[in-house]
Amino acid sequence: MLKPIRCFTCGSLVAEKYSEFDKLVKAGGDPNEVMNSMKINRYCCRRMLLSNVNIIDHVLPFYEYLAQRRAEFESDTL
Ligand SMILES: [Zn+2]
């Protein structure tokens, strides 16, 4: 959902590498080779980049709808 800041296992910073990794993979790079070129060698950190799914754009409309419904409910009760 949100980018993890640190690796859950070893505590190494991974958030600073995620943008470049995502850009290179979306440009058609092989994730394994991209991580090798970025010197991400530990498999725990590699997991953090590979397994992250960015779904914030899909979840955000539900929160907006919830805020809208809450505002409607509060205006009805007053
Ligand atoms: Zn790690």
PDB file of C-alpha atoms and ligand atoms in Angstrom:
ATOM      1  CA  MET A   1       0.000   0.000   0.000  1.00  0.00           C
ATOM      2  CA  LEU A   2       2.452   2.619   1.177  1.00  0.00           C
ATOM      3  CA  LYS A   3       6.119   2.266   0.459  1.00  0.00           C
ATOM      4  CA  PRO A   4       7.906   0.602   3.341  1.00  0.00           C
ATOM      5  CA  ILE A   5      10.605   2.829   4.800  1.00  0.00           C
ATOM      6  CA  ARG A   6      12.842   0.092   6.164  1.00  0.00           C
ATOM      7  CA  CYS A   7      13.242  -3.610   5.566  1.00  0.00           C
ATOM      8  CA  PHE A   8      11.113  -5.469   8.104  1.00  0.00           C
ATOM      9  CA  THR A   9      13.871  -8.019   8.738  1.00  0.00           C
ATOM     10  CA  CYS A  10      17.232  -6.222   8.715  1.00  0.00           C
ATOM     11  CA  GLY A  11      16.156  -2.573   9.108  1.00  0.00           C
ATOM     12  CA  SER A  12      18.011  -1.336   6.037  1.00  0.00           C
ATOM     13  CA  LEU A  13      16.549   1.687   4.234  1.00  0.00           C
ATOM     14  CA  VAL A  14      14.561   0.595   1.182  1.00  0.00           C
ATOM     15  CA  ALA A  15      12.251   3.579   0.600  1.00  0.00           C
ATOM     16  CA  GLU A  16      14.996   5.624  -1.020  1.00  0.00           C
ATOM     17  CA  LYS A  17      15.569   2.848  -3.558  1.00  0.00           C
ATOM     18  CA  TYR A  18      11.950   2.123  -4.391  1.00  0.00           C
ATOM     19  CA  SER A  19      11.392   5.030  -6.813  1.00  0.00           C
ATOM     20  CA  GLU A  20      14.401   4.187  -8.950  1.00  0.00           C
ATOM     21  CA  PHE A  21      13.583   0.466  -8.842  1.00  0.00           C
ATOM     22  CA  ASP A  22       9.977   1.099  -9.870  1.00  0.00           C
ATOM     23  CA  LYS A  23      11.022   3.435 -12.685  1.00  0.00           C
ATOM     24  CA  LEU A  24      13.543   0.959 -14.112  1.00  0.00           C
ATOM     25  CA  VAL A  25      11.188  -2.013 -13.886  1.00  0.00           C
ATOM     26  CA  LYS A  26       8.338  -0.097 -15.528  1.00  0.00           C
ATOM     27  CA  ALA A  27      10.774   0.826 -18.311  1.00  0.00           C
ATOM     28  CA  GLY A  28      11.106  -2.874 -19.034  1.00  0.00           C
ATOM     29  CA  GLY A  29      14.048  -3.910 -16.876  1.00  0.00           C
ATOM     30  CA  ASP A  30      14.287  -7.335 -15.318  1.00  0.00           C
ATOM     31  CA  PRO A  31      13.696  -6.899 -11.539  1.00  0.00           C
ATOM     32  CA  ASN A  32      16.551  -9.290 -10.710  1.00  0.00           C
ATOM     33  CA  GLU A  33      19.064  -7.384 -12.839  1.00  0.00           C
ATOM     34  CA  VAL A  34      17.785  -4.014 -11.634  1.00  0.00           C
ATOM     35  CA  MET A  35      18.292  -5.015  -8.002  1.00  0.00           C
ATOM     36  CA  ASN A  36      21.731  -6.410  -8.796  1.00  0.00           C
ATOM     37  CA  SER A  37      22.732  -3.144 -10.467  1.00  0.00           C
ATOM     38  CA  MET A  38      21.413  -1.175  -7.471  1.00  0.00           C
ATOM     39  CA  LYS A  39      23.509  -3.340  -5.092  1.00  0.00           C
ATOM     40  CA  ILE A  40      20.478  -4.714  -3.257  1.00  0.00           C
ATOM     41  CA  ASN A  41      21.918  -8.079  -2.327  1.00  0.00           C
ATOM     42  CA  ARG A  42      20.063  -9.268   0.772  1.00  0.00           C
ATOM     43  CA  TYR A  43      17.020 -11.326  -0.101  1.00  0.00           C
ATOM     44  CA  CYS A  44      15.040  -9.778   2.750  1.00  0.00           C
ATOM     45  CA  CYS A  45      15.473  -6.311   1.189  1.00  0.00           C
ATOM     46  CA  ARG A  46      14.807  -7.661  -2.297  1.00  0.00           C
ATOM     47  CA  ARG A  47      11.546  -9.076  -1.002  1.00  0.00           C
ATOM     48  CA  MET A  48      10.538  -5.625   0.262  1.00  0.00           C
ATOM     49  CA  LEU A  49      10.858  -4.111  -3.218  1.00  0.00           C
ATOM     50  CA  LEU A  50       9.400  -7.045  -5.123  1.00  0.00           C
ATOM     51  CA  SER A  51       6.367  -7.677  -2.937  1.00  0.00           C
ATOM     52  CA  ASN A  52       5.172  -4.098  -2.487  1.00  0.00           C
ATOM     53  CA  VAL A  53       1.878  -3.440  -4.269  1.00  0.00           C
ATOM     54  CA  ASN A  54       0.967   0.189  -4.700  1.00  0.00           C
ATOM     55  CA  ILE A  55      -2.810   0.233  -4.215  1.00  0.00           C
ATOM     56  CA  ILE A  56      -3.241   3.671  -2.655  1.00  0.00           C
ATOM     57  CA  ASP A  57      -4.905   5.034  -5.813  1.00  0.00           C
ATOM     58  CA  HIS A  58      -7.487   2.238  -5.612  1.00  0.00           C
ATOM     59  CA  VAL A  59      -8.159   2.653  -1.871  1.00  0.00           C
ATOM     60  CA  LEU A  60      -8.351   6.454  -1.737  1.00  0.00           C
ATOM     61  CA  PRO A  61     -11.800   6.771  -3.425  1.00  0.00           C
ATOM     62  CA  PHE A  62     -13.316   4.664  -0.627  1.00  0.00           C
ATOM     63  CA  TYR A  63     -12.050   7.102   2.011  1.00  0.00           C
ATOM     64  CA  GLU A  64     -13.365  10.039   0.004  1.00  0.00           C
ATOM     65  CA  TYR A  65     -16.756   8.352  -0.255  1.00  0.00           C
ATOM     66  CA  LEU A  66     -16.697   7.605   3.480  1.00  0.00           C
ATOM     67  CA  ALA A  67     -15.983  11.279   4.269  1.00  0.00           C
ATOM     68  CA  GLN A  68     -18.822  12.312   1.945  1.00  0.00           C
ATOM     69  CA  ARG A  69     -21.263   9.915   3.645  1.00  0.00           C
ATOM     70  CA  ARG A  70     -20.140  11.106   7.084  1.00  0.00           C
ATOM     71  CA  ALA A  71     -20.794  14.726   6.074  1.00  0.00           C
ATOM     72  CA  GLU A  72     -24.253  13.765   4.773  1.00  0.00           C
ATOM     73  CA  PHE A  73     -25.048  11.910   7.997  1.00  0.00           C
ATOM     74  CA  GLU A  74     -23.946  14.826  10.175  1.00  0.00           C
ATOM     75  CA  SER A  75     -25.993  17.311   8.133  1.00  0.00           C
ATOM     76  CA  ASP A  76     -29.085  15.073   8.497  1.00  0.00           C
ATOM     77  CA  THR A  77     -28.795  14.767  12.279  1.00  0.00           C
ATOM     78  CA  LEU A  78     -28.463  18.516  12.920  1.00  0.00           C
TER      79      LEU A  78
HETATM   80 ZN    ZN B   1      16.691  -6.495   4.592  1.00  0.00          ZN
END
